[in-house]
Coordinates of C-alpha atoms and ligand atoms in Angstrom, one line a residue:
X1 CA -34.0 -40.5 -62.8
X2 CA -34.8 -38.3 -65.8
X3 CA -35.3 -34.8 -66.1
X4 CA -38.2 -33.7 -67.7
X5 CA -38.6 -31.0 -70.3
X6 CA -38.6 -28.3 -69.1
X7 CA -37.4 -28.9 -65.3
X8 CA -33.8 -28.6 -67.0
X9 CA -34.0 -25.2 -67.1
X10 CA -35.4 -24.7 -63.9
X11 CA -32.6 -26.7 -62.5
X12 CA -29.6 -24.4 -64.2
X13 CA -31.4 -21.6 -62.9
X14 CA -32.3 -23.0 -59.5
X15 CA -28.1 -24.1 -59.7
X16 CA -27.3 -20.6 -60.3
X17 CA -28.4 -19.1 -57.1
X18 CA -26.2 -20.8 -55.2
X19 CA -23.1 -21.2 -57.3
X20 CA -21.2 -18.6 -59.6
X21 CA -18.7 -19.0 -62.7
X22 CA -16.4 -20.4 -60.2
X23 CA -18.4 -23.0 -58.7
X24 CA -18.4 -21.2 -55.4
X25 CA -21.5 -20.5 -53.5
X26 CA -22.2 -16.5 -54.4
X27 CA -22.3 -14.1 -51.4
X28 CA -25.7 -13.4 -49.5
X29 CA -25.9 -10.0 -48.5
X30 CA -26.8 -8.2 -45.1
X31 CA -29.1 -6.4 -47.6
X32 CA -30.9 -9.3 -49.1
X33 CA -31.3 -10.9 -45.5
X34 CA -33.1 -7.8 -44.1
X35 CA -35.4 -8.4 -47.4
X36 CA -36.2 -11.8 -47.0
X37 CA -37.0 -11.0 -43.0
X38 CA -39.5 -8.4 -44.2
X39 CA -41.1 -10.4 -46.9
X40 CA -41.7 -13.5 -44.5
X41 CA -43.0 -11.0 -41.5
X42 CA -45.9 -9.4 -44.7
X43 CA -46.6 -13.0 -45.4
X44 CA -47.2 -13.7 -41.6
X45 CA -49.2 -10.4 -41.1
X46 CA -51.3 -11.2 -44.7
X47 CA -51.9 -14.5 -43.4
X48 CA -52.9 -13.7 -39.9
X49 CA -55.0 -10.6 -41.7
X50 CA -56.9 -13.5 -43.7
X51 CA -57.7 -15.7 -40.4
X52 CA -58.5 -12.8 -38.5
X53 CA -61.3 -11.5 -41.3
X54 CA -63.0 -14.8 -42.1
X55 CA -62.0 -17.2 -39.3
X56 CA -61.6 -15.5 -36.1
X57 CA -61.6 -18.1 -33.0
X58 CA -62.2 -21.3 -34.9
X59 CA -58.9 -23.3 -35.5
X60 CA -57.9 -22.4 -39.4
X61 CA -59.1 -20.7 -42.0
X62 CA -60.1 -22.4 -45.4
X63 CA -58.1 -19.8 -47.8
X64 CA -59.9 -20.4 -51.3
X65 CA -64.2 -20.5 -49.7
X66 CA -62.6 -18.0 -47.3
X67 CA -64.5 -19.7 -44.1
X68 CA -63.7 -21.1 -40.7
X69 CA -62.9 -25.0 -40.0
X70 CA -62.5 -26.5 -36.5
X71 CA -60.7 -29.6 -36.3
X72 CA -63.5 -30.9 -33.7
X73 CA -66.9 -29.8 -31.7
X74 CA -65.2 -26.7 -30.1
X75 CA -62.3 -24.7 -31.3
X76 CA -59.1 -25.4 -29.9
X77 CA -58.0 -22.3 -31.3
X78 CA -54.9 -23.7 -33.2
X79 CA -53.6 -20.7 -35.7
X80 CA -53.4 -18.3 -32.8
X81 CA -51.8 -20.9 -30.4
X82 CA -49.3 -22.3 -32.9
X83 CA -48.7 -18.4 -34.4
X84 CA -48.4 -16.9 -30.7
X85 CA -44.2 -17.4 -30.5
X86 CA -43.6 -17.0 -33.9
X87 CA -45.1 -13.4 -34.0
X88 CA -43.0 -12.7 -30.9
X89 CA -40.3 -13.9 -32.4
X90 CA -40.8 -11.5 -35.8
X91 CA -41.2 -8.7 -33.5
X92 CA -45.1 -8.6 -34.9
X93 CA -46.3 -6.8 -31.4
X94 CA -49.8 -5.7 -32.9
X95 CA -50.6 -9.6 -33.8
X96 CA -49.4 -11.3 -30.8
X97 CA -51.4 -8.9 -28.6
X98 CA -53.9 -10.0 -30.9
X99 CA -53.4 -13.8 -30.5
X100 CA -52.9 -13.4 -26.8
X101 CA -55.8 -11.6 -26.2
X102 CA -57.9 -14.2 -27.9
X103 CA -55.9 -17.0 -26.5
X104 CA -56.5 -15.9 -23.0
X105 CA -60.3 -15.0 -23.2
X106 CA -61.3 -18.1 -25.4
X107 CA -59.3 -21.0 -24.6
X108 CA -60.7 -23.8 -22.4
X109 CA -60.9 -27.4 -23.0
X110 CA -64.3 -27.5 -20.8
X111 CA -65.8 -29.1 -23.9
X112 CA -66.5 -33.1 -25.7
X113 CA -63.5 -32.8 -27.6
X114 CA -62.5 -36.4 -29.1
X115 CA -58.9 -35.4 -29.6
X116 CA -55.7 -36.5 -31.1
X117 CA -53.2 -36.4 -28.2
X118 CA -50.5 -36.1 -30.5
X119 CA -51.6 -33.1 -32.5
X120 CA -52.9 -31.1 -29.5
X121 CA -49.8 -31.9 -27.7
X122 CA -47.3 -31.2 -30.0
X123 CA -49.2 -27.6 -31.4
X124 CA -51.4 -26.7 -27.9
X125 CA -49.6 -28.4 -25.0
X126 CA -46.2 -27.1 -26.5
X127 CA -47.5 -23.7 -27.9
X128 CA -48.9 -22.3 -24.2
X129 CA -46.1 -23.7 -22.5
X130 CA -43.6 -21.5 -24.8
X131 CA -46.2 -18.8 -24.6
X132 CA -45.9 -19.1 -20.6
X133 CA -41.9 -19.2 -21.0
X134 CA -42.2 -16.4 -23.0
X135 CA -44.9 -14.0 -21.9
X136 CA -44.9 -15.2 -18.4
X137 CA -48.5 -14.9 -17.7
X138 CA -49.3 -18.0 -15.1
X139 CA -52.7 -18.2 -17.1
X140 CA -50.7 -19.8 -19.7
X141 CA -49.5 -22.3 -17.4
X142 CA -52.7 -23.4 -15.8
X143 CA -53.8 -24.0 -19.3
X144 CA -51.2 -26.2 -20.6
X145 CA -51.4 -27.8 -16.8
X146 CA -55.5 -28.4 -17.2
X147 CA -54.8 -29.5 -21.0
X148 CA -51.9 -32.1 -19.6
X149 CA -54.4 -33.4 -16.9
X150 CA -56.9 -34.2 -19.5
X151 CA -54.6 -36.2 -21.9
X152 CA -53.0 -38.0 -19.0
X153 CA -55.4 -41.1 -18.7
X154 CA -54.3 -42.4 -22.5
X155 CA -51.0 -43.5 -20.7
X156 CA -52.7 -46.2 -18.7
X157 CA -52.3 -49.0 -20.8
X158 CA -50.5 -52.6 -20.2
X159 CA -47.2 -51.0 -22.0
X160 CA -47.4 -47.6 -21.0
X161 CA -47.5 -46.6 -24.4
X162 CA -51.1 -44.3 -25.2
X163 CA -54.0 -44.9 -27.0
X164 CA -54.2 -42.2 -29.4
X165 CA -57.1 -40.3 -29.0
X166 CA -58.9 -39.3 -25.7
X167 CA -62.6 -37.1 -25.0
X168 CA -62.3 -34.3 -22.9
X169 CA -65.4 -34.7 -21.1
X170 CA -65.6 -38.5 -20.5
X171 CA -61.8 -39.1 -20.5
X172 CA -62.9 -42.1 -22.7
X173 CA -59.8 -43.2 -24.4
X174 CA -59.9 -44.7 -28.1
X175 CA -57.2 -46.5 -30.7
X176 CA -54.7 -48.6 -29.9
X177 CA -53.0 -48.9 -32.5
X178 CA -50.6 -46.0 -32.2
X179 CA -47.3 -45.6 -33.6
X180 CA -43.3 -44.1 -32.6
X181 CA -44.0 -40.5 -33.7
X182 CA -47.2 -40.1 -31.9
X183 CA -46.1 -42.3 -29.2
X184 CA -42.7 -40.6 -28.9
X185 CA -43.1 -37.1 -29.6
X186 CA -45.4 -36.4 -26.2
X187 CA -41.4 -36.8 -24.5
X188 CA -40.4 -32.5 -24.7
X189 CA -44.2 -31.1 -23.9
X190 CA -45.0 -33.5 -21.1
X191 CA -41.5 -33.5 -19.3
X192 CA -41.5 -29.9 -19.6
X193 CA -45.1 -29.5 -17.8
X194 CA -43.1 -31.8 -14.8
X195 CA -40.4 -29.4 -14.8
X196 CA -42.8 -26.4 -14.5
X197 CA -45.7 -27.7 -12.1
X198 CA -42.7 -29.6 -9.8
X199 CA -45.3 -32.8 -10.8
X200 CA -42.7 -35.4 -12.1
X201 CA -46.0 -37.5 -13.1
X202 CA -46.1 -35.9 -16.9
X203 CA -42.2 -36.8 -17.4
X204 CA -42.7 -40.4 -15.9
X205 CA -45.3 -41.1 -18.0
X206 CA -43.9 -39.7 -21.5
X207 CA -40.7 -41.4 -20.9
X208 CA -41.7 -44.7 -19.9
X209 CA -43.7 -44.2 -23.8
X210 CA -41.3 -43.5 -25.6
X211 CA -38.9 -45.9 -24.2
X212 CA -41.6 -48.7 -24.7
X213 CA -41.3 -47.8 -28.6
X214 CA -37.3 -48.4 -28.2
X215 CA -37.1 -51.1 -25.6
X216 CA -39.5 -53.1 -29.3
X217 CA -36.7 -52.0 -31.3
X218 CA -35.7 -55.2 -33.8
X219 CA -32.4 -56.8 -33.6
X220 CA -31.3 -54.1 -36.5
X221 CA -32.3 -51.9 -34.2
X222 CA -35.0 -50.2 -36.1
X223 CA -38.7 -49.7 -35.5
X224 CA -41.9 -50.0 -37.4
X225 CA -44.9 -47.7 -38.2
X226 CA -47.6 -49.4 -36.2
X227 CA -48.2 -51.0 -32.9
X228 CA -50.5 -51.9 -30.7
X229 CA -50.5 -50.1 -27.3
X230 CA -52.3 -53.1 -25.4
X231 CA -50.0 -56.1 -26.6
X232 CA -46.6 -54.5 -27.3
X233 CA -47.2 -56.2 -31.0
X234 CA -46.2 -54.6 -33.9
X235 CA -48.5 -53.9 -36.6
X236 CA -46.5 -52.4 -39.3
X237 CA -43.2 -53.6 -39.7
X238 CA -42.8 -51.0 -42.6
X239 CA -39.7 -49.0 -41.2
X240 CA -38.8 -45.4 -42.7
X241 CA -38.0 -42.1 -41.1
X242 CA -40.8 -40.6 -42.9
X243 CA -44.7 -39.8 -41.5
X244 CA -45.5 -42.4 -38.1
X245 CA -41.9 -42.1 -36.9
X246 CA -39.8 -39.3 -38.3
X247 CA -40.4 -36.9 -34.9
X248 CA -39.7 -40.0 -32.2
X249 CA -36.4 -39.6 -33.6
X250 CA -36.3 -36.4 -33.1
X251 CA -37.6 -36.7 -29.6
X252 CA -35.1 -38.8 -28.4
X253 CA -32.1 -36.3 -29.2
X254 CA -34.0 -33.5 -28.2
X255 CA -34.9 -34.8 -25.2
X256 CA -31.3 -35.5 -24.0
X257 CA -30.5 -32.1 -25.0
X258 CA -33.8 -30.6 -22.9
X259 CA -33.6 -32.6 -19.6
X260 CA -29.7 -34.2 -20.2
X261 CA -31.5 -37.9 -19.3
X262 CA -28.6 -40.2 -21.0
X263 CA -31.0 -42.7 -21.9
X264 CA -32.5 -40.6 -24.8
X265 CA -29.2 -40.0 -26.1
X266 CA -28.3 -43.8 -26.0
X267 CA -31.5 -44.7 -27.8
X268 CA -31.1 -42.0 -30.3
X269 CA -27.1 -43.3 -31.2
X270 CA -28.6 -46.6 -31.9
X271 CA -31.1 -45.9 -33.8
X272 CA -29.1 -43.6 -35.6
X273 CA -26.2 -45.9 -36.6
X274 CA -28.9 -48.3 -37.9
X275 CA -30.6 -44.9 -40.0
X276 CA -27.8 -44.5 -41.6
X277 CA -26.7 -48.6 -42.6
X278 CA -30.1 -49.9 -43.7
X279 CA -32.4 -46.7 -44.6
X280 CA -29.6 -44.5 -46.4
X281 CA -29.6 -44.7 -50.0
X282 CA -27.2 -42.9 -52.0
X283 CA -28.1 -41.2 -55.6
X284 CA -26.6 -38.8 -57.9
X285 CA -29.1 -36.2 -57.1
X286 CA -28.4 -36.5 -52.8
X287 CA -29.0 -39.3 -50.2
X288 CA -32.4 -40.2 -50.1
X289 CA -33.8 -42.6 -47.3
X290 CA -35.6 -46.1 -48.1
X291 CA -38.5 -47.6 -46.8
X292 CA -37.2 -50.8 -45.5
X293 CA -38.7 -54.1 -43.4
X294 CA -37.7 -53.2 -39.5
X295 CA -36.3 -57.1 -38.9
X296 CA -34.2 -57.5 -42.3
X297 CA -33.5 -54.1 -43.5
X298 CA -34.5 -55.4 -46.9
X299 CA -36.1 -52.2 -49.1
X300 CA -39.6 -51.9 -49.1
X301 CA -40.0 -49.0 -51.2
X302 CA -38.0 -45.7 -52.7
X303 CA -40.8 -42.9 -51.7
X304 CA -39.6 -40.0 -50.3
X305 CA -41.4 -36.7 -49.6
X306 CA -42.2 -33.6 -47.7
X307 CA -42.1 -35.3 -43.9
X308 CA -38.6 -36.9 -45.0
X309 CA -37.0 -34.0 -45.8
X310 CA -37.0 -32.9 -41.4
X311 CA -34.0 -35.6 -41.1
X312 CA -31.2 -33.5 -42.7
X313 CA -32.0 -31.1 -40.0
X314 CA -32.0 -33.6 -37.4
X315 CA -28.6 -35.3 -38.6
X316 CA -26.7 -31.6 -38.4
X317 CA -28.6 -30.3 -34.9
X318 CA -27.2 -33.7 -33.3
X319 CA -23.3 -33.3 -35.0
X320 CA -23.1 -35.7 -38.0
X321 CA -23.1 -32.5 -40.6
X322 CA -21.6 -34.2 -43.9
X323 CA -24.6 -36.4 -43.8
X324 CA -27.0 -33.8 -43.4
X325 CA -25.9 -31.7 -46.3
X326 CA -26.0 -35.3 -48.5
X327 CA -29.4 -35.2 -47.6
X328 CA -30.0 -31.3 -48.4
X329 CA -29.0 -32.5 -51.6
X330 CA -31.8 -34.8 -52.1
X331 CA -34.2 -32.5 -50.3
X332 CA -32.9 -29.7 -52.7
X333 CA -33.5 -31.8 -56.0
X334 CA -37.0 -32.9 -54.6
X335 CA -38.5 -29.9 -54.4
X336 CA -36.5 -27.9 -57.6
X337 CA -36.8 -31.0 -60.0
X338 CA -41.0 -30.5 -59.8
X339 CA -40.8 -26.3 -59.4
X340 CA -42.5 -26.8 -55.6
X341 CA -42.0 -30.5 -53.2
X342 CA -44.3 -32.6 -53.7
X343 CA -45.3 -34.3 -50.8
X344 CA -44.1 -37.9 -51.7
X345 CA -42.6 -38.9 -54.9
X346 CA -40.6 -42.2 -55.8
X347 CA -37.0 -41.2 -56.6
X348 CA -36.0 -44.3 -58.2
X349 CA -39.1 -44.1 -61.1
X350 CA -39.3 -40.8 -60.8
X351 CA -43.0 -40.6 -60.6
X352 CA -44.4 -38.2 -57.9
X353 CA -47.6 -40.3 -55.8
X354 CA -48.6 -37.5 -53.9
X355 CA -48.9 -34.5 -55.7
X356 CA -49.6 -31.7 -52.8
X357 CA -48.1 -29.6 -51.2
X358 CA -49.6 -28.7 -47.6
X359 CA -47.5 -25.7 -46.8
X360 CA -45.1 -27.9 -45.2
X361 CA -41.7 -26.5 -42.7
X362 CA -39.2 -29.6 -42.9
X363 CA -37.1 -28.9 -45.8
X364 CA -36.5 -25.3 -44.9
X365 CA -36.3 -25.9 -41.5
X366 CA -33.1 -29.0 -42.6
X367 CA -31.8 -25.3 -44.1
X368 CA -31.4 -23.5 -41.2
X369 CA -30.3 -26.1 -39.0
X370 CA -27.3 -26.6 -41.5
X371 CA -27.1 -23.0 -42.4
X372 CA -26.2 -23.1 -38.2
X373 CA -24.1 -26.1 -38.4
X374 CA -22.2 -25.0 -41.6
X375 CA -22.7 -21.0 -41.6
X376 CA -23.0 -21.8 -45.5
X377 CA -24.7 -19.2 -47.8
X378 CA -25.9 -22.3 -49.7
X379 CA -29.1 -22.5 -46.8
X380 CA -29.6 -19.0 -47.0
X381 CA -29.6 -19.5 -51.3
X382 CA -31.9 -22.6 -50.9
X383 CA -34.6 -20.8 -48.1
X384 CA -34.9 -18.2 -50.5
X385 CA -35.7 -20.4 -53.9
X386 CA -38.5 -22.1 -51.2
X387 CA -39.9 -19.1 -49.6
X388 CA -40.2 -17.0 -53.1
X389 CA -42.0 -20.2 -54.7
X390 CA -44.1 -20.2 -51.7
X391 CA -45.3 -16.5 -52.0
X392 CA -45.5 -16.6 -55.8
X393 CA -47.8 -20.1 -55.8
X394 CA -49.3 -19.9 -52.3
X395 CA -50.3 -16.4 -51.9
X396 CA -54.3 -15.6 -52.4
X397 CA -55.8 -12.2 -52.2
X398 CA -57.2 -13.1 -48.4
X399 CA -54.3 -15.7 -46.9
X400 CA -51.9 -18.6 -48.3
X401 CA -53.3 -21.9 -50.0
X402 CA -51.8 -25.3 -49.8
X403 CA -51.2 -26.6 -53.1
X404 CA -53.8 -29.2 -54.9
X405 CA -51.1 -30.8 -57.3
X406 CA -47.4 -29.1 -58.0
X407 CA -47.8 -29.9 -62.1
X408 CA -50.2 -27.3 -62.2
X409 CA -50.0 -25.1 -59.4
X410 CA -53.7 -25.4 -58.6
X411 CA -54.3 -24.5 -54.9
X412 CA -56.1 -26.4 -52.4
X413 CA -58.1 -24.8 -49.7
X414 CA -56.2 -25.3 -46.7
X415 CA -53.4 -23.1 -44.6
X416 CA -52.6 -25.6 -41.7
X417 CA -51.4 -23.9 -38.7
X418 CA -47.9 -24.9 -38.6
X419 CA -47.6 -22.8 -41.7
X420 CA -47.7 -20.0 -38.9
X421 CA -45.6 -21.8 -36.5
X422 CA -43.0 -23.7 -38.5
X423 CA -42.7 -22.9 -42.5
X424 CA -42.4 -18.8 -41.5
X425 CA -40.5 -19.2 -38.1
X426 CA -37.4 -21.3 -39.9
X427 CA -37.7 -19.0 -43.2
X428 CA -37.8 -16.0 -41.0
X429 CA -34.5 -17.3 -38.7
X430 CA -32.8 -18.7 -41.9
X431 CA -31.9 -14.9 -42.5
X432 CA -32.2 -13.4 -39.0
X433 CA -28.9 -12.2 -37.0
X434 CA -28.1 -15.7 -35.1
X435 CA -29.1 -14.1 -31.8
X436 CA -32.7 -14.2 -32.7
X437 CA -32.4 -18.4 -31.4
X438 CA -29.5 -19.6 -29.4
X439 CA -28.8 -23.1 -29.5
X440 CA -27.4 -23.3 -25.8
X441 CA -31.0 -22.1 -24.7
X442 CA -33.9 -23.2 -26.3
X443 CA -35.0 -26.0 -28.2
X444 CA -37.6 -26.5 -30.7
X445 CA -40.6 -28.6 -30.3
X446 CA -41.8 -30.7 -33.8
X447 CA -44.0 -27.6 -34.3
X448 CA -41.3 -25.4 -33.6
X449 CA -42.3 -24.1 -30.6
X450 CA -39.0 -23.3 -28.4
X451 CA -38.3 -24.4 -24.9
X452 CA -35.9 -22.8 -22.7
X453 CA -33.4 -25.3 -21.5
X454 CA -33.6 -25.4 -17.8
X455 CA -29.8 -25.1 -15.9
X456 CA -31.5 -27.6 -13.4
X457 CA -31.8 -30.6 -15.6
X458 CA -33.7 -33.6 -14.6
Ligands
LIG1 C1 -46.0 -30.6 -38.0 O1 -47.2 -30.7 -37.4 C2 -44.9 -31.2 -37.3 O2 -43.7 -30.7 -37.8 C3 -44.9 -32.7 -37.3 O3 -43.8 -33.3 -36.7 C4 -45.0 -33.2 -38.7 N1 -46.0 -32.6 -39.5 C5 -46.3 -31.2 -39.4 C6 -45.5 -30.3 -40.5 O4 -45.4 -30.9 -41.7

């Protein structure tokens, strides 16, 4: 891989923050925490400012026309839901009374929605069920219950595994060709709903999916990127950790550590031992992770992006920590080698095929679940290099922009939700006191919505 003018200096420099004349990682003050917490609570209150002017009760705000977008026919109102918890969290009072309100007087699904079950699951299911857990209204409850009920029928296939959309009003459900994230990561929000209502029906389900996914696994034990709900068939044998599998991974080890059910944890070990013989591939710059065929392990392809960089986190959160900060490494390199991550590039040419950045959480969120793991300053050093670029390239007079193309900085007129729910929750808890999450309590959805662990387990 070759540097490119340029980049070299930005490397030294991007070195610098972390280590000193010695090599050792330089202190992070108290003083620069309590900084960085302030900067990242502005950037939620500028960005919620921005939604709230131009966007108000549609799903997300388009930064650079400054107007509303709704994902379908009716709002499903999915800034304020995903940004609910993370303003609690920041201690933003003024802007989740805000979100709330809106929340609770504009939410319904009483509409023809066509949805993707994943999406609404992972960002709607699991934001009003934290927002229950934390606010305690029972309103919040009935919502996620009424939301559950509607997504329900795409479970009843031959395999158990869902179709992958499904109408609100018809309860028509449509594609069948799914795949092990979207499959997988329904496992927290719909076992949760069971432990609330006292309805095992939601866990049943969910479980029986994602163990579908596992129970297809190849004699390597890995999985691919596509299969067919109806037939059991794979469709895509293409087997990475990246986008159309990365969070059923993550599913399966938080799902033993939300409801203690052994067989999560047993998947998760095996697919985990076979991660880290066929997918790992080891480089100067880190440990990246390969595309690879699911039956041979032979390498596909060396792309590696944005999504990708959520398994360092997942490797230190489940105990293996030396890998995890391997993988840092690469993450690290990725996104100061181009000045911003790109969200896929081919480490082995060195050539970046997807040049945007969508505002994405997953290599900040790898930093704090290592700066947990490790107590390191070299998370804290890395957040801070992300979360600056972010305000200096993101930031536009109204909200933050995604980025167009990270060679020239041009922005792209999106600010997805998780944005709100992910990329400024980690930043923010990177340089919180620890007490602001505990581990032994909660756990995080993908979207970073947490769930309080439950002393009754399943
Ligand atoms: C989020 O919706 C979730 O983190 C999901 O698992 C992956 N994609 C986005 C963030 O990049």
């Amino acid at each position: 891989m070759k540097l490119r003018h340029g980049i070299v200096i930005f490397c030294l420099l991007a070195y610098n923050y972390t280590a000193n004349a010695q090599g050792r990682v330089a202190k992070f003050t108290d003083e620069m925490k309590a900084d960085l917490c302030e900067k990242v609570k502005a950037a939620a209150q500028h960005a919620w400012k921005g939604y709230k002017q131009y966007a108000w009760g549609s799903d997300d705000l388009k930064p650079l026309t400054k107007t509303a977008k709704n994902w379908y026919n009716s709002s499903m109102l999915m800034t304020p839901v995903d940004a609910f918890d993370t303003f609690i969290m920041l201690g933003l009072t003024e802007e989740a009374k805000e979100a709330r309100e809106l929340i609770l007087t504009q939410l319904n699904f009483n509409n023809e929605n066509n949805v993707q079950v994943f999406e609404v699951t992972i960002r709607i299911l699991a934001g009003l069920i934290t927002a229950y857990e934390m606010d305690g209204d029972p309103k919040f409850l009935a919502l996620a219950k009424e939301l559950g009920d509607k997504m329900m029928p795409v479970f009843a296939t031959p395999t158990g595994m869902p179709y992958r959309y499904v109408n609100f009003k018809t309860g028509r459900i449509s594609d069948s060709v799914n795949n092990p994230a979207e499959i997988g990561s329904l496992m927290l929000e719909f076992g949760k709903l069971s432990q609330l209502t006292g309805d095992t029906k939601y866990y049943n389900a969910a479980k029986k999916a994602i163990m579908a996914v596992y129970k297809r696994r190849s004699k390597i034990n890995l999985v691919g990127e596509k299969i067919n709900v109806r037939t059991g068939k794979w469709v895509s044998k293409e087997t990475h950790i990246s986008g159309y599998i990365d969070s059923y991974y993550e599913y399966l080890y938080k799902s033993w550590v939300l409801f203690g059910d052994k067989d999560f944890k047993n998947a998760f070990d095996v697919h985990q031992a076979a991660i880290k013989k066929y997918l790992i591939d080891k480089t100067e710059y880190g440990w990246f992770l390969r595309h690879a065929n699911m039956n041979t392990g032979k390498q596909t392809n060396t792309t590696y992006g944005a999504l990708d960089a959520f398994y360092a986190g997942l490797c230190a959160y489940s105990g293996d920590v030396e890998t995890a900060k391997e993988i840092q490494k690469a993450n690290m390199h990725m996104w100061v080698h181009f000045g911003m991550e790109p969200e896929e590039f081919n480490y082995k040419t060195d050539s970046v095929t997807a040049p945007y950045y969508l505002l994405r959480p997953e290599n900040i969120e790898s930093c704090f679940y290592l700066s947990r793991a490790t107590d390191h300053y070299e998370y804290l050093w890395m957040t801070k290099v992300m979360i600056e670029n972010i305000l200096e390239h993101c930031k536009t007079p109204e909200a933050f922009a995604a980025i167009k193309n990270i060679k020239t900085m041009e922005q792209y007129n999106s600010m997805e939700s998780f944005f709100f729910a992910e990329t400024l929750k980690y930043a923010w808890l990177v340089f919180a006191p620890n007490t602001a999450f505990d581990f032994s309590k909660m756990v995080f959805n993908t979207e970073a919505h947490p769930f309080k662990i439950e002393s009754n387990k399943k």
